[in-house]
């Protein structure tokens, strides 16, 4: 994994704050977050090529709603 991947997992996804115990639960969370991290990093790359790129290029409407809800509940 790259430093960017760990940065997104720790900073953006707050994976350390989840307090997960047990390998099975951690595996599920990391699997889900790996997909999110990949898409976030793809969005970052696309944004460098075209700053006007919309998030809908990478995420579905439902995924964006879920991400916004998850972000709002942490504030």
mmCIF file of C-alpha atoms in Angstrom:
data_model
loop_
_atom_site.group_PDB
_atom_site.id
_atom_site.type_symbol
_atom_site.label_atom_id
_atom_site.label_comp_id
_atom_site.label_asym_id
_atom_site.label_seq_id
_atom_site.Cartn_x
_atom_site.Cartn_y
_atom_site.Cartn_z
ATOM 1 C CA UNK A 1 0.000 0.000 0.000
ATOM 2 C CA UNK A 2 1.156 3.500 -0.713
ATOM 3 C CA UNK A 3 1.496 6.368 1.736
ATOM 4 C CA UNK A 4 -1.531 7.994 0.074
ATOM 5 C CA UNK A 5 -3.592 4.880 0.802
ATOM 6 C CA UNK A 6 -2.688 4.943 4.499
ATOM 7 C CA UNK A 7 -3.305 8.698 4.637
ATOM 8 C CA UNK A 8 -6.845 8.253 3.275
ATOM 9 C CA UNK A 9 -7.558 5.282 5.568
ATOM 10 C CA UNK A 10 -6.330 7.074 8.687
ATOM 11 C CA UNK A 11 -7.310 10.657 7.915
ATOM 12 C CA UNK A 12 -10.342 10.447 5.671
ATOM 13 C CA UNK A 13 -11.874 7.149 6.749
ATOM 14 C CA UNK A 14 -10.801 7.404 10.415
ATOM 15 C CA UNK A 15 -10.202 3.652 10.462
ATOM 16 C CA UNK A 16 -8.337 3.819 13.792
ATOM 17 C CA UNK A 17 -11.345 5.405 15.490
ATOM 18 C CA UNK A 18 -13.621 2.491 14.627
ATOM 19 C CA UNK A 19 -12.292 0.432 17.530
ATOM 20 C CA UNK A 20 -12.645 -2.831 15.635
ATOM 21 C CA UNK A 21 -11.651 -5.998 17.422
ATOM 22 C CA UNK A 22 -11.153 -9.286 15.648
ATOM 23 C CA UNK A 23 -9.674 -10.163 12.299
ATOM 24 C CA UNK A 24 -13.016 -10.997 10.638
ATOM 25 C CA UNK A 25 -14.526 -7.574 11.346
ATOM 26 C CA UNK A 26 -11.322 -5.782 10.422
ATOM 27 C CA UNK A 27 -11.114 -7.722 7.151
ATOM 28 C CA UNK A 28 -14.620 -6.622 6.168
ATOM 29 C CA UNK A 29 -13.959 -2.979 6.974
ATOM 30 C CA UNK A 30 -10.608 -2.936 5.182
ATOM 31 C CA UNK A 31 -12.187 -4.600 2.134
ATOM 32 C CA UNK A 32 -14.898 -1.960 1.953
ATOM 33 C CA UNK A 33 -12.508 0.893 2.657
ATOM 34 C CA UNK A 34 -10.004 -0.370 0.074
ATOM 35 C CA UNK A 35 -12.606 0.224 -2.628
ATOM 36 C CA UNK A 36 -13.364 3.679 -1.236
ATOM 37 C CA UNK A 37 -9.671 4.583 -1.002
ATOM 38 C CA UNK A 38 -9.089 3.433 -4.585
ATOM 39 C CA UNK A 39 -11.934 5.625 -5.808
ATOM 40 C CA UNK A 40 -10.836 8.616 -3.733
ATOM 41 C CA UNK A 41 -7.312 8.348 -5.089
ATOM 42 C CA UNK A 42 -8.729 7.987 -8.626
ATOM 43 C CA UNK A 43 -10.794 11.122 -8.024
ATOM 44 C CA UNK A 44 -7.635 12.916 -6.876
ATOM 45 C CA UNK A 45 -5.812 11.872 -10.061
ATOM 46 C CA UNK A 46 -8.724 12.909 -12.283
ATOM 47 C CA UNK A 47 -8.950 16.219 -10.423
ATOM 48 C CA UNK A 48 -5.338 16.969 -11.260
ATOM 49 C CA UNK A 49 -6.044 16.383 -14.954
ATOM 50 C CA UNK A 50 -9.275 18.368 -14.932
ATOM 51 C CA UNK A 51 -10.111 20.330 -11.766
ATOM 52 C CA UNK A 52 -13.748 20.632 -12.869
ATOM 53 C CA UNK A 53 -14.208 16.838 -12.714
ATOM 54 C CA UNK A 54 -17.343 15.942 -10.744
ATOM 55 C CA UNK A 55 -17.445 13.230 -8.065
ATOM 56 C CA UNK A 56 -20.258 11.506 -10.000
ATOM 57 C CA UNK A 57 -17.605 10.318 -12.479
ATOM 58 C CA UNK A 58 -16.286 7.919 -9.838
ATOM 59 C CA UNK A 59 -19.143 7.542 -7.318
ATOM 60 C CA UNK A 60 -22.831 6.740 -7.792
ATOM 61 C CA UNK A 61 -25.498 9.008 -6.336
ATOM 62 C CA UNK A 62 -26.187 6.509 -3.544
ATOM 63 C CA UNK A 63 -22.512 6.186 -2.697
ATOM 64 C CA UNK A 64 -22.154 9.968 -2.492
ATOM 65 C CA UNK A 65 -25.164 10.175 -0.169
ATOM 66 C CA UNK A 66 -23.666 7.476 2.074
ATOM 67 C CA UNK A 67 -20.271 9.197 2.136
ATOM 68 C CA UNK A 68 -21.857 12.545 2.978
ATOM 69 C CA UNK A 69 -23.945 10.952 5.743
ATOM 70 C CA UNK A 70 -20.885 9.225 7.200
ATOM 71 C CA UNK A 71 -18.942 12.472 7.100
ATOM 72 C CA UNK A 72 -21.748 14.507 8.685
ATOM 73 C CA UNK A 73 -22.195 12.124 11.629
ATOM 74 C CA UNK A 74 -18.519 12.416 12.593
ATOM 75 C CA UNK A 75 -18.598 16.192 13.048
#
